[in-house]
Short mmCIF file of C-alpha atoms and ligand atoms in Angstrom, two decimals:
data_model
loop_
_atom_site.label_atom_id
_atom_site.label_comp_id
_atom_site.label_asym_id
_atom_site.label_seq_id
_atom_site.Cartn_x
_atom_site.Cartn_y
_atom_site.Cartn_z
CA PHE A 264 -4.07 -26.02 -22.00
CA LYS A 265 -4.51 -26.53 -25.24
CA GLN A 266 -0.97 -26.87 -26.05
CA ILE A 267 -0.31 -29.64 -23.66
CA PRO A 268 -1.46 -32.58 -25.52
CA PHE A 269 0.66 -31.39 -28.74
CA MET A 270 3.68 -30.41 -26.47
CA LYS A 271 3.13 -34.05 -25.28
CA ALA A 272 3.49 -35.86 -28.52
CA LYS A 273 6.15 -33.22 -28.99
CA LEU A 274 8.31 -34.36 -26.46
CA LEU A 275 8.61 -38.27 -27.96
CA VAL A 276 11.03 -36.84 -30.16
CA SER A 277 13.63 -36.75 -28.70
CA THR A 278 16.72 -34.60 -30.07
CA ALA A 279 18.51 -31.74 -28.84
CA PHE A 280 16.56 -29.63 -31.32
CA LEU A 281 13.62 -30.21 -29.97
CA ALA A 282 14.89 -30.32 -25.79
CA ALA A 283 15.28 -26.50 -26.71
CA SER A 284 11.82 -25.97 -27.65
CA VAL A 285 9.76 -27.41 -25.57
CA SER A 286 10.65 -25.90 -22.91
CA LEU A 287 8.81 -22.81 -24.63
CA SER A 288 5.80 -24.65 -24.46
CA ALA A 289 5.93 -28.19 -21.86
CA GLN A 290 4.43 -29.84 -18.70
CA LYS A 291 6.86 -29.77 -16.02
CA SER A 292 6.03 -31.68 -12.80
CA ALA A 293 6.36 -30.56 -9.01
CA THR A 294 5.50 -32.15 -5.65
CA ILE A 295 4.34 -31.34 -2.93
CA THR A 296 3.39 -32.11 0.65
CA VAL A 297 0.96 -30.39 2.90
CA HIS A 298 1.55 -30.87 6.45
CA ALA A 299 -2.05 -31.16 8.00
CA ASP A 300 -0.69 -32.85 12.04
CA GLN A 301 2.18 -29.19 11.95
CA GLY A 302 -0.13 -26.01 11.82
CA LYS A 303 0.19 -23.73 14.45
CA GLU A 304 -0.32 -20.59 13.97
CA ILE A 305 -2.95 -18.62 13.13
CA ILE A 306 -3.35 -16.61 9.00
CA PRO A 307 -3.95 -13.21 11.08
CA LYS A 308 -6.76 -11.53 8.40
CA GLU A 309 -5.73 -8.92 8.70
CA ILE A 310 -2.26 -9.64 6.35
CA TYR A 311 -5.34 -9.20 4.03
CA GLY A 312 -5.18 -5.43 5.17
CA GLN A 313 -5.87 -2.52 3.21
CA PHE A 314 -4.48 1.35 2.27
CA ALA A 315 -6.75 4.21 1.79
CA GLU A 316 -4.75 7.90 1.26
CA HIS A 317 -5.84 10.97 0.59
CA LEU A 318 -3.47 10.37 -2.88
CA GLY A 319 -4.90 10.71 -6.39
CA SER A 320 -8.49 9.74 -6.80
CA CYS A 321 -8.66 6.56 -4.45
CA ILE A 322 -10.67 9.07 -1.45
CA TYR A 323 -12.17 11.35 -4.10
CA GLY A 324 -14.18 9.45 -7.15
CA GLY A 325 -12.76 6.49 -5.63
CA LEU A 326 -14.04 5.36 -2.70
CA TRP A 327 -15.84 8.58 -2.19
CA VAL A 328 -18.43 10.96 -4.53
CA GLY A 329 -20.80 12.58 -1.14
CA GLU A 330 -24.20 12.05 -1.36
CA LYS A 331 -24.78 15.19 -4.04
CA SER A 332 -23.74 12.71 -7.15
CA ASP A 333 -24.70 11.44 -9.22
CA ILE A 334 -22.35 8.60 -9.24
CA PRO A 335 -24.86 5.61 -7.10
CA ASN A 336 -24.47 5.93 -3.73
CA ILE A 337 -24.68 5.04 0.17
CA LYS A 338 -24.59 7.95 2.10
CA GLY A 339 -21.38 9.03 -0.26
CA TYR A 340 -19.75 6.21 -0.61
CA ARG A 341 -19.76 4.65 -3.66
CA THR A 342 -22.50 1.99 -4.44
CA ASP A 343 -19.75 0.31 -7.37
CA VAL A 344 -16.92 0.20 -4.94
CA PHE A 345 -18.66 -0.59 -1.07
CA ASN A 346 -19.87 -3.43 -2.62
CA ALA A 347 -17.14 -4.82 -4.39
CA LEU A 348 -15.07 -3.92 -0.95
CA LYS A 349 -17.57 -6.28 0.86
CA GLU A 350 -17.28 -9.60 -1.11
CA LEU A 351 -13.56 -9.37 -0.15
CA SER A 352 -14.18 -9.31 3.68
CA VAL A 353 -11.72 -5.84 4.22
CA PRO A 354 -10.54 -7.15 7.64
CA VAL A 355 -8.57 -3.66 8.29
CA LEU A 356 -8.02 -0.60 6.35
CA ARG A 357 -5.26 2.43 6.79
CA TRP A 358 -6.02 6.04 6.42
CA PRO A 359 -6.07 8.63 5.87
CA GLY A 360 -1.76 7.99 4.94
CA GLY A 361 0.88 7.50 3.41
CA CYS A 362 3.06 10.56 3.89
CA PHE A 363 -0.07 11.99 3.56
CA ALA A 364 -0.63 11.37 7.03
CA ASP A 365 2.34 13.70 8.34
CA GLU A 366 0.22 17.04 6.67
CA TYR A 367 -3.23 16.40 7.33
CA HIS A 368 -4.79 18.24 10.43
CA TRP A 369 -7.88 15.77 11.63
CA MET A 370 -10.26 18.45 12.40
CA ASP A 371 -9.82 20.19 9.33
CA GLY A 372 -11.99 17.66 8.79
CA ILE A 373 -15.04 17.21 10.98
CA GLY A 374 -17.65 19.76 11.48
CA PRO A 375 -20.27 20.78 8.78
CA LYS A 376 -18.69 20.39 4.62
CA GLU A 377 -18.61 23.86 4.00
CA ASN A 378 -17.24 25.04 6.74
CA ARG A 379 -14.15 22.65 5.90
CA PRO A 380 -10.74 24.61 4.90
CA LYS A 381 -10.15 23.71 1.90
CA MET A 382 -6.29 21.89 1.71
CA VAL A 383 -3.25 21.50 -1.02
CA ASN A 384 -1.83 18.04 -1.16
CA ASN A 385 1.93 18.92 -1.08
CA ASN A 386 2.97 15.22 -1.16
CA TRP A 387 0.72 14.01 -4.24
CA GLY A 388 0.51 16.28 -7.29
CA GLY A 389 -0.25 20.06 -5.40
CA THR A 390 -3.77 18.70 -5.88
CA ILE A 391 -6.99 20.76 -3.87
CA GLU A 392 -8.37 18.65 -1.71
CA ASP A 393 -12.35 20.20 -0.19
CA ASN A 394 -11.67 18.03 3.34
CA SER A 395 -15.27 16.38 2.86
CA PHE A 396 -13.82 12.74 3.50
CA GLY A 397 -12.75 12.90 7.02
CA THR A 398 -12.18 11.58 10.33
CA HIS A 399 -16.71 10.38 10.37
CA GLU A 400 -16.55 9.72 6.84
CA PHE A 401 -13.15 7.44 7.03
CA LEU A 402 -14.61 5.34 10.51
CA ASN A 403 -18.21 5.15 9.20
CA LEU A 404 -16.89 3.76 6.30
CA CYS A 405 -14.75 1.35 8.09
CA GLU A 406 -17.97 0.70 9.77
CA MET A 407 -19.99 -0.54 7.43
CA LEU A 408 -17.40 -2.71 5.81
CA GLY A 409 -16.98 -4.41 9.40
CA CYS A 410 -13.65 -3.54 8.83
CA GLU A 411 -10.72 -2.24 12.05
CA PRO A 412 -9.43 1.15 10.96
CA TYR A 413 -5.49 1.96 11.43
CA ILE A 414 -5.02 6.00 11.92
CA SER A 415 -1.78 7.24 10.70
CA GLY A 416 -1.13 10.24 13.33
CA ASN A 417 0.85 12.98 12.41
CA VAL A 418 4.02 13.31 13.83
CA GLY A 419 6.01 15.36 10.82
CA SER A 420 4.57 18.31 10.85
CA GLY A 421 1.58 18.14 13.50
CA THR A 422 1.68 18.79 17.71
CA VAL A 423 1.93 16.12 20.99
CA GLU A 424 -1.44 17.72 21.44
CA GLU A 425 -2.98 17.88 17.74
CA LEU A 426 -2.52 13.49 17.59
CA ALA A 427 -4.09 12.67 21.73
CA LYS A 428 -7.05 14.91 20.85
CA TRP A 429 -7.64 13.21 17.49
CA VAL A 430 -7.57 10.05 19.77
CA GLU A 431 -9.44 11.92 22.77
CA TYR A 432 -12.47 12.57 19.42
CA MET A 433 -12.57 9.21 18.12
CA THR A 434 -12.67 7.10 21.26
CA SER A 435 -13.86 9.27 24.33
CA ASP A 436 -16.67 7.98 25.79
CA GLY A 437 -17.29 10.67 28.67
CA ASP A 438 -17.62 14.05 29.39
CA SER A 439 -14.39 14.99 27.45
CA PRO A 440 -14.31 18.09 25.52
CA MET A 441 -13.54 16.28 22.43
CA ALA A 442 -16.12 13.95 22.90
CA ASN A 443 -17.84 16.63 22.75
CA LEU A 444 -16.96 18.73 20.03
CA ARG A 445 -17.35 15.04 18.25
CA ARG A 446 -21.31 15.05 19.36
CA LYS A 447 -22.01 18.03 17.68
CA ASN A 448 -21.09 17.50 15.25
CA GLY A 449 -23.21 14.36 14.62
CA ARG A 450 -21.43 11.23 16.38
CA ASP A 451 -22.78 10.44 19.82
CA LYS A 452 -20.97 7.36 20.63
CA ALA A 453 -17.61 6.98 20.33
CA TRP A 454 -15.39 4.62 17.63
CA LYS A 455 -13.26 1.48 18.46
CA VAL A 456 -9.96 2.16 17.17
CA LYS A 457 -7.39 -0.67 17.33
CA TYR A 458 -4.26 0.73 15.12
CA LEU A 459 -2.82 4.03 15.79
CA GLY A 460 0.48 5.06 13.31
CA VAL A 461 2.33 7.66 15.32
CA GLY A 462 4.46 8.64 12.65
CA ASN A 463 4.09 7.32 8.61
CA GLU A 464 8.01 7.22 6.67
CA SER A 465 9.26 9.22 10.45
CA TRP A 466 13.39 8.72 7.47
CA GLY A 467 11.70 10.17 4.95
CA CYS A 468 8.70 12.34 3.96
CA GLY A 469 7.41 11.45 7.82
CA GLY A 470 9.72 14.40 9.11
CA SER A 471 13.79 12.75 7.27
CA MET A 472 14.14 11.97 10.88
CA ARG A 473 16.99 9.71 11.97
CA PRO A 474 15.78 6.78 14.18
CA GLU A 475 17.42 7.38 17.69
CA TYR A 476 15.73 11.31 16.98
CA TYR A 477 12.83 9.18 15.90
CA ALA A 478 12.20 6.93 18.61
CA ASP A 479 12.43 9.99 21.00
CA LEU A 480 9.49 11.61 19.19
CA TYR A 481 7.66 8.14 19.32
CA ARG A 482 7.66 7.68 23.52
CA ARG A 483 6.96 11.64 23.19
CA TYR A 484 3.63 11.35 21.43
CA SER A 485 2.70 7.49 21.96
CA THR A 486 2.65 8.53 25.85
CA TYR A 487 -0.37 10.81 25.33
CA CYS A 488 -2.18 8.93 23.28
CA ARG A 489 -4.90 7.34 25.58
CA ASN A 490 -6.79 4.64 26.41
CA TYR A 491 -10.29 5.68 27.02
CA ASP A 492 -13.63 4.19 27.90
CA GLY A 493 -12.14 0.31 26.99
CA ASN A 494 -10.91 1.43 23.61
CA HIS A 495 -7.67 -0.29 23.63
CA LEU A 496 -4.46 1.23 21.07
CA PHE A 497 -2.24 -1.02 18.99
CA LYS A 498 0.59 1.81 18.52
CA ILE A 499 2.59 1.39 15.50
CA ALA A 500 5.98 3.53 15.15
CA SER A 501 6.74 3.94 11.72
CA GLY A 502 9.45 1.06 10.67
CA ALA A 503 11.76 1.13 7.79
CA SER A 504 12.19 1.43 4.34
CA ASP A 505 13.08 -1.80 2.57
CA TYR A 506 16.64 -3.15 3.35
CA ASP A 507 17.15 -0.26 6.50
CA TYR A 508 17.75 -3.17 9.24
CA ASN A 509 19.65 -0.07 11.30
CA TRP A 510 16.13 1.99 12.05
CA THR A 511 14.77 -1.22 13.14
CA ASP A 512 17.20 -2.30 15.23
CA VAL A 513 17.60 1.44 16.69
CA LEU A 514 13.48 0.84 17.47
CA MET A 515 13.58 -2.26 19.03
CA ASN A 516 16.75 -0.56 21.29
CA ARG A 517 15.58 2.28 22.39
CA VAL A 518 11.28 2.19 21.90
CA GLY A 519 10.90 -1.92 22.83
CA HIS A 520 7.75 -2.93 24.38
CA ARG A 521 6.26 0.33 24.45
CA MET A 522 5.39 -0.05 20.79
CA GLN A 523 2.95 -2.99 20.29
CA GLY A 524 3.62 -3.10 16.44
CA LEU A 525 5.99 -1.70 14.19
CA SER A 526 6.00 -1.41 10.28
CA LEU A 527 7.89 -2.17 7.11
CA HIS A 528 7.02 -1.18 4.14
CA TYR A 529 8.28 -2.94 0.95
CA TYR A 530 7.40 -2.51 -2.78
CA THR A 531 7.81 -4.08 -5.72
CA VAL A 532 10.02 -1.62 -7.57
CA THR A 533 12.58 -1.78 -9.84
CA GLY A 534 13.87 1.42 -8.15
CA TRP A 535 13.00 5.44 -6.94
CA SER A 536 14.70 7.57 -9.76
CA GLY A 537 14.15 7.50 -13.38
CA SER A 538 11.43 5.02 -15.46
CA LYS A 539 9.85 1.80 -12.48
CA GLY A 540 8.63 0.58 -16.46
CA ALA A 541 4.88 0.60 -17.67
CA ALA A 542 2.70 -1.71 -15.86
CA THR A 543 1.37 -3.00 -19.07
CA LYS A 544 4.11 -3.57 -21.10
CA PHE A 545 6.85 -6.34 -20.44
CA ASN A 546 8.73 -9.07 -21.41
CA LYS A 547 9.57 -11.88 -20.02
CA ASP A 548 13.13 -10.54 -18.73
CA ASP A 549 11.39 -8.28 -16.79
CA TYR A 550 8.29 -9.85 -15.47
CA TYR A 551 10.57 -12.74 -13.68
CA TRP A 552 12.62 -9.91 -12.30
CA THR A 553 8.98 -9.12 -11.03
CA MET A 554 9.01 -12.35 -9.38
CA GLY A 555 11.76 -12.51 -8.17
CA LYS A 556 12.03 -8.59 -6.46
CA CYS A 557 8.68 -9.42 -4.86
CA LEU A 558 10.03 -12.64 -3.22
CA GLU A 559 12.70 -10.76 -2.01
CA VAL A 560 10.93 -9.75 1.05
CA GLU A 561 11.20 -12.65 2.45
CA ASP A 562 14.64 -12.48 2.97
CA VAL A 563 13.62 -8.82 3.83
CA ILE A 564 11.10 -10.12 6.38
CA LYS A 565 13.47 -12.38 7.80
CA LYS A 566 16.01 -10.09 8.54
CA HIS A 567 13.90 -7.90 10.35
CA CYS A 568 12.50 -10.38 12.40
CA ALA A 569 16.01 -12.22 13.32
CA ILE A 570 16.55 -8.18 14.97
CA MET A 571 13.24 -7.90 16.66
CA ASP A 572 14.20 -11.39 17.96
CA LYS A 573 17.14 -10.43 19.58
CA TYR A 574 14.98 -7.88 21.72
CA ASP A 575 11.79 -9.18 22.06
CA LYS A 576 12.39 -12.64 22.06
CA ASP A 577 8.49 -13.90 23.16
CA LYS A 578 7.04 -11.95 19.85
CA LYS A 579 5.39 -9.52 22.06
CA ILE A 580 5.85 -6.74 19.63
CA ALA A 581 4.23 -7.54 15.98
CA LEU A 582 5.95 -6.59 12.40
CA LEU A 583 3.48 -4.72 10.44
CA LEU A 584 4.16 -4.75 6.18
CA ASP A 585 1.89 -1.44 6.35
CA GLU A 586 2.77 -0.99 2.77
CA TRP A 587 3.44 -3.35 -0.28
CA GLY A 588 3.01 -3.94 -3.95
CA THR A 589 3.83 -3.45 -7.33
CA TRP A 590 5.10 0.52 -7.66
CA TRP A 591 5.13 0.98 -11.91
CA ASP A 592 5.28 4.17 -13.91
CA GLU A 593 2.13 6.05 -14.03
CA GLU A 594 -0.16 5.41 -16.76
CA PRO A 595 0.48 7.77 -20.03
CA GLY A 596 -2.69 10.99 -19.63
CA THR A 597 -2.71 10.72 -15.92
CA VAL A 598 -2.22 13.48 -13.51
CA ARG A 599 1.67 13.76 -12.56
CA GLY A 600 1.67 12.30 -9.00
CA HIS A 601 -1.54 10.60 -8.68
CA LEU A 602 0.13 7.22 -8.68
CA TYR A 603 -3.03 5.90 -11.21
CA GLN A 604 -1.40 2.34 -12.60
CA GLN A 605 -3.43 -0.49 -14.76
CA ASN A 606 -2.54 -4.16 -12.89
CA THR A 607 -2.04 -7.22 -15.40
CA LEU A 608 -1.93 -10.92 -14.26
CA ARG A 609 1.80 -10.10 -13.84
CA ASP A 610 0.26 -8.32 -10.56
CA ALA A 611 -1.69 -10.90 -9.81
CA PHE A 612 1.17 -13.62 -9.44
CA VAL A 613 2.85 -10.63 -7.32
CA ALA A 614 0.07 -10.38 -4.62
CA SER A 615 -0.39 -14.42 -4.59
CA LEU A 616 3.71 -14.91 -4.72
CA SER A 617 3.66 -12.19 -1.26
CA LEU A 618 0.58 -13.84 0.38
CA ASP A 619 2.59 -17.33 0.09
CA VAL A 620 5.46 -15.37 2.06
CA PHE A 621 3.41 -13.65 4.51
CA HIS A 622 1.23 -16.59 5.68
CA LYS A 623 5.01 -18.18 6.59
CA TYR A 624 6.36 -15.65 9.28
CA THR A 625 2.68 -14.88 11.43
CA ASP A 626 4.59 -15.47 14.33
CA ARG A 627 5.85 -12.12 13.96
CA LEU A 628 4.20 -10.51 11.25
CA LYS A 629 0.76 -9.80 11.69
CA MET A 630 -0.44 -7.44 9.31
CA ALA A 631 -0.06 -5.78 5.57
CA ASN A 632 -1.49 -3.73 3.79
CA ILE A 633 -1.21 -4.06 0.48
CA ALA A 634 -0.73 0.64 -1.80
CA GLN A 635 -3.57 0.90 -2.09
CA ILE A 636 -7.15 -0.28 -2.22
CA VAL A 637 -8.68 2.03 -5.20
CA ASN A 638 -6.78 4.02 -8.06
CA VAL A 639 -3.52 4.11 -6.88
CA LEU A 640 -0.27 1.63 -7.21
CA GLN A 641 -1.06 -2.31 -6.41
CA SER A 642 -5.66 -1.11 -6.49
CA MET A 643 -7.71 -3.73 -5.97
CA ILE A 644 -9.87 -1.63 -8.52
CA LEU A 645 -10.28 1.06 -10.29
CA THR A 646 -12.60 3.47 -12.01
CA LYS A 647 -13.47 6.00 -13.58
CA ASP A 648 -16.23 8.24 -13.80
CA LYS A 649 -19.38 5.94 -13.26
CA ASP A 650 -17.36 2.75 -13.99
CA MET A 651 -15.86 0.84 -12.64
CA VAL A 652 -13.17 -2.48 -12.54
CA LEU A 653 -12.35 -5.16 -10.50
CA THR A 654 -8.35 -5.97 -11.15
CA PRO A 655 -6.31 -8.72 -11.58
CA THR A 656 -5.21 -8.79 -7.77
CA TYR A 657 -8.12 -8.12 -6.23
CA TYR A 658 -9.75 -11.41 -7.66
CA VAL A 659 -6.37 -13.27 -6.27
CA PHE A 660 -7.75 -11.35 -2.71
CA LYS A 661 -11.12 -12.44 -3.63
CA MET A 662 -9.54 -15.60 -3.75
CA TYR A 663 -7.35 -15.81 -0.76
CA LYS A 664 -10.27 -15.11 0.99
CA ALA A 665 -10.77 -18.26 1.90
CA HIS A 666 -7.39 -18.26 3.64
CA GLN A 667 -8.16 -15.13 6.67
CA ASP A 668 -8.20 -16.23 9.50
CA ALA A 669 -7.16 -19.33 9.25
CA THR A 670 -4.28 -22.33 10.54
CA TYR A 671 -1.68 -22.13 8.33
CA LEU A 672 -0.05 -25.75 7.47
CA PRO A 673 3.44 -26.20 6.65
CA LEU A 674 3.91 -28.19 3.31
CA ASP A 675 7.47 -28.77 1.46
CA LEU A 676 7.47 -28.16 -2.32
CA THR A 677 10.22 -29.82 -5.25
CA CYS A 678 9.48 -27.84 -8.24
CA GLU A 679 12.17 -26.71 -10.83
CA LYS A 680 13.48 -23.06 -10.72
CA MET A 681 14.98 -20.84 -12.82
CA ASN A 682 18.03 -18.06 -12.58
CA VAL A 683 16.52 -14.13 -13.03
CA ARG A 684 18.16 -11.04 -12.85
CA ASP A 685 19.79 -9.26 -10.45
CA ASN A 686 21.03 -13.10 -9.11
CA ARG A 687 18.07 -13.96 -8.17
CA THR A 688 15.91 -17.34 -8.48
CA VAL A 689 12.42 -17.89 -8.95
CA PRO A 690 10.94 -21.56 -8.36
CA MET A 691 8.21 -21.82 -10.83
CA ILE A 692 5.40 -22.77 -8.13
CA SER A 693 4.22 -21.29 -5.53
CA ALA A 694 2.17 -22.68 -2.78
CA THR A 695 0.24 -22.22 0.96
CA ALA A 696 -2.67 -24.23 2.54
CA SER A 697 -4.60 -23.09 5.62
CA LYS A 698 -6.97 -25.00 7.30
CA ASP A 699 -9.88 -22.79 8.26
CA LYS A 700 -12.41 -22.73 11.53
CA ASN A 701 -14.72 -24.80 10.30
CA GLY A 702 -11.78 -27.83 9.88
CA ILE A 703 -11.82 -26.95 5.66
CA ILE A 704 -7.96 -26.89 4.06
CA HIS A 705 -7.56 -24.41 1.32
CA ILE A 706 -5.14 -24.38 -1.27
CA SER A 707 -3.71 -21.88 -2.98
CA LEU A 708 -1.11 -22.52 -6.31
CA SER A 709 0.58 -20.28 -8.15
CA ASN A 710 2.69 -20.98 -11.69
CA VAL A 711 4.71 -18.68 -12.32
CA ASP A 712 5.68 -20.77 -14.73
CA ALA A 713 4.53 -18.36 -18.28
CA ASP A 714 5.19 -21.18 -20.97
CA ASN A 715 4.96 -24.36 -19.18
CA ALA A 716 2.17 -26.65 -17.67
CA GLN A 717 2.66 -27.86 -14.30
CA GLU A 718 1.40 -31.66 -13.41
CA ILE A 719 1.50 -30.84 -9.31
CA THR A 720 1.49 -34.19 -7.34
CA ILE A 721 0.32 -33.15 -3.27
CA ASN A 722 0.06 -35.90 -1.23
CA LEU A 723 -2.11 -34.70 1.50
CA GLY A 724 -0.61 -37.36 4.35
CA ASP A 725 -3.72 -38.05 6.83
CA ILE A 726 -6.32 -35.43 5.53
CA LYS A 727 -8.97 -37.28 4.10
CA ALA A 728 -10.49 -34.91 0.90
CA LYS A 729 -12.87 -37.09 -1.48
CA LYS A 730 -12.90 -33.97 -3.64
CA ALA A 731 -11.37 -30.64 -4.72
CA VAL A 732 -13.12 -27.44 -6.34
CA GLY A 733 -12.07 -24.01 -7.21
CA GLU A 734 -10.99 -21.40 -8.78
CA ILE A 735 -8.48 -20.19 -11.00
CA LEU A 736 -6.88 -17.25 -12.68
CA THR A 737 -5.13 -16.98 -15.66
CA SER A 738 -5.09 -15.04 -19.25
CA ALA A 739 -4.30 -15.57 -22.91
CA ASN A 740 -1.13 -12.63 -21.82
CA LEU A 741 1.22 -11.94 -18.98
CA THR A 742 0.19 -8.00 -20.10
CA ASP A 743 -3.55 -8.40 -19.70
CA TYR A 744 -5.52 -6.49 -17.78
CA ASN A 745 -9.08 -5.47 -17.44
CA SER A 746 -9.51 -2.03 -18.85
CA PHE A 747 -13.27 0.08 -19.17
CA GLU A 748 -14.01 -0.59 -22.73
CA ASN A 749 -12.86 -4.01 -21.97
CA PRO A 750 -13.42 -5.11 -18.08
CA ASP A 751 -13.89 -8.75 -18.36
CA ILE A 752 -10.49 -10.03 -20.13
CA VAL A 753 -8.84 -11.21 -16.35
CA LYS A 754 -11.27 -12.96 -14.02
CA LEU A 755 -11.68 -15.65 -12.34
CA ALA A 756 -13.81 -19.12 -13.67
CA PRO A 757 -14.53 -22.25 -12.38
CA PHE A 758 -11.46 -25.22 -12.16
CA LYS A 759 -11.65 -28.80 -12.91
CA GLU A 760 -7.60 -30.05 -13.41
CA VAL A 761 -8.07 -32.08 -10.46
CA LYS A 762 -8.46 -35.22 -9.29
CA ILE A 763 -7.63 -37.43 -5.75
CA ASN A 764 -6.71 -40.65 -5.83
CA LYS A 765 -5.59 -43.20 -2.44
CA GLY A 766 -4.26 -39.40 -0.73
CA THR A 767 -2.84 -38.03 -3.46
CA LEU A 768 -4.16 -35.05 -5.46
CA LYS A 769 -2.98 -34.28 -9.06
CA VAL A 770 -3.00 -30.49 -10.65
CA LYS A 771 -3.11 -29.78 -14.44
CA LEU A 772 -1.75 -26.00 -13.55
CA PRO A 773 -2.13 -23.62 -16.65
CA ALA A 774 0.65 -21.97 -17.91
CA LYS A 775 0.93 -18.62 -15.80
CA SER A 776 -2.00 -19.19 -13.46
CA ILE A 777 -2.91 -19.00 -10.13
CA VAL A 778 -6.00 -21.75 -8.72
CA THR A 779 -7.07 -21.95 -4.80
CA LEU A 780 -8.44 -25.23 -4.28
CA GLU A 781 -11.07 -26.51 -1.09
CA LEU A 782 -10.04 -29.82 0.30
CA GLN A 783 -13.92 -31.90 0.08
O1 LIG B 864 2.04 4.36 -1.21
C1 LIG B 864 2.77 6.02 -1.57
C2 LIG B 864 3.38 6.26 -0.77
O2 LIG B 864 4.53 5.72 -1.17
C3 LIG B 864 2.89 6.34 0.31
O3 LIG B 864 2.27 7.46 0.65
C4 LIG B 864 4.55 6.65 1.18
O4 LIG B 864 4.30 5.62 2.71
C5 LIG B 864 5.03 5.18 0.98
O5 LIG B 864 6.19 6.58 -0.32
#
């Protein structure tokens, strides 16, 4: 902010030399027109879904410490983490994987804890787990959080019978063998389980299958996953990775309406071999590259949607981006294979830009699950023993909560663009708008520009608003993050640089900042 008046003064001096220097720090402008009369699609709250895998300290230490822990807990769930998640209104939680799901045998995770066998987590560092967090612990957590469970079933190394019985155990209310076993284990009433993933990354860690073979397996496994006692499963086939359009084509062709949803995974990652770059040490070029890679998800979604449209014109089959987010090198000094990474203001931009894209495709895209909720990849929360920090990404999810289940409002945006590494183009402003059930309009704005403030003129058309209030997320450096020593470096603050005059909103957005406004 401080630099804006200074740079305005500088702009008055018109020399070629200064023209170059102002691009480092100046105020630019952008215009937006919000079409409040054109809202058709609801942004499903499930776009704000989360993912919790048995990976590193996501479950053990992150969500779950057990009742006997000296870390404050509610029935074994960390109190601090639980309360922070409550604040986010988590709509859906995917579990137990990820790659872990295709080696997980659910029967090892039920019954008295002392009788549960230990297991080796082969996918993630060979860590020994005691199965103290199993089906009851997961589904009870979902009930306490008020979110839908999304169970990821084992197709890679499990049997049809095993998956069928798991569904019966969770959802049957009758006098059935699995329902009775559940009752014996302390839960009388069946849970409601809507989302069922039939395998995960079946082209890779979930069985290294070809799409034709997996399509047949999907048909076989899903046949025996029954709807018990008023529970209606929404069955999801394991989908493509990023640019694998053939996988989507084969699945749509061979499985079709036997699935209610087809998944997709897209990570903002430099590549799968070698270093992925440090989460907290990067330069501006890396930052803009990250924005370009993250925004490429739009093209990927469009292409998968076009294939789905070919087979399913009425858009009955949902696309679910059930893994997305940044993937950096693991933090030095942490356990290899635990995918523990810090989270900077750069990650916050990946969150806001991605969510802005997702909002545009909700006629087909019905869910997205950021990877992952605690201590893994682009997480909401990091924990260390008794301490917890909220990440910049957490704050984006908190600000954007206003868009959950709201009507998406299309908008036109004109702003500067930048050509970045790998032939991608990054607009300097990203924006999204929605109208909630009470008729309140929220507009989220990201100024991606690392150096320049932006004056955004927003044409509100017929929207009657007298004022706008909001919050801002920014920090002195893009590399800033919240650590256990300094947990409040990047956090939300009230935002006041906004004026309304005759249907036009003027917003002064500092460099590298994210804002959500509520029109009143
Ligand atoms: O989220 C980490 C891993 O990424 C998941 O286990 C897997 O599905 C994906 O490759």
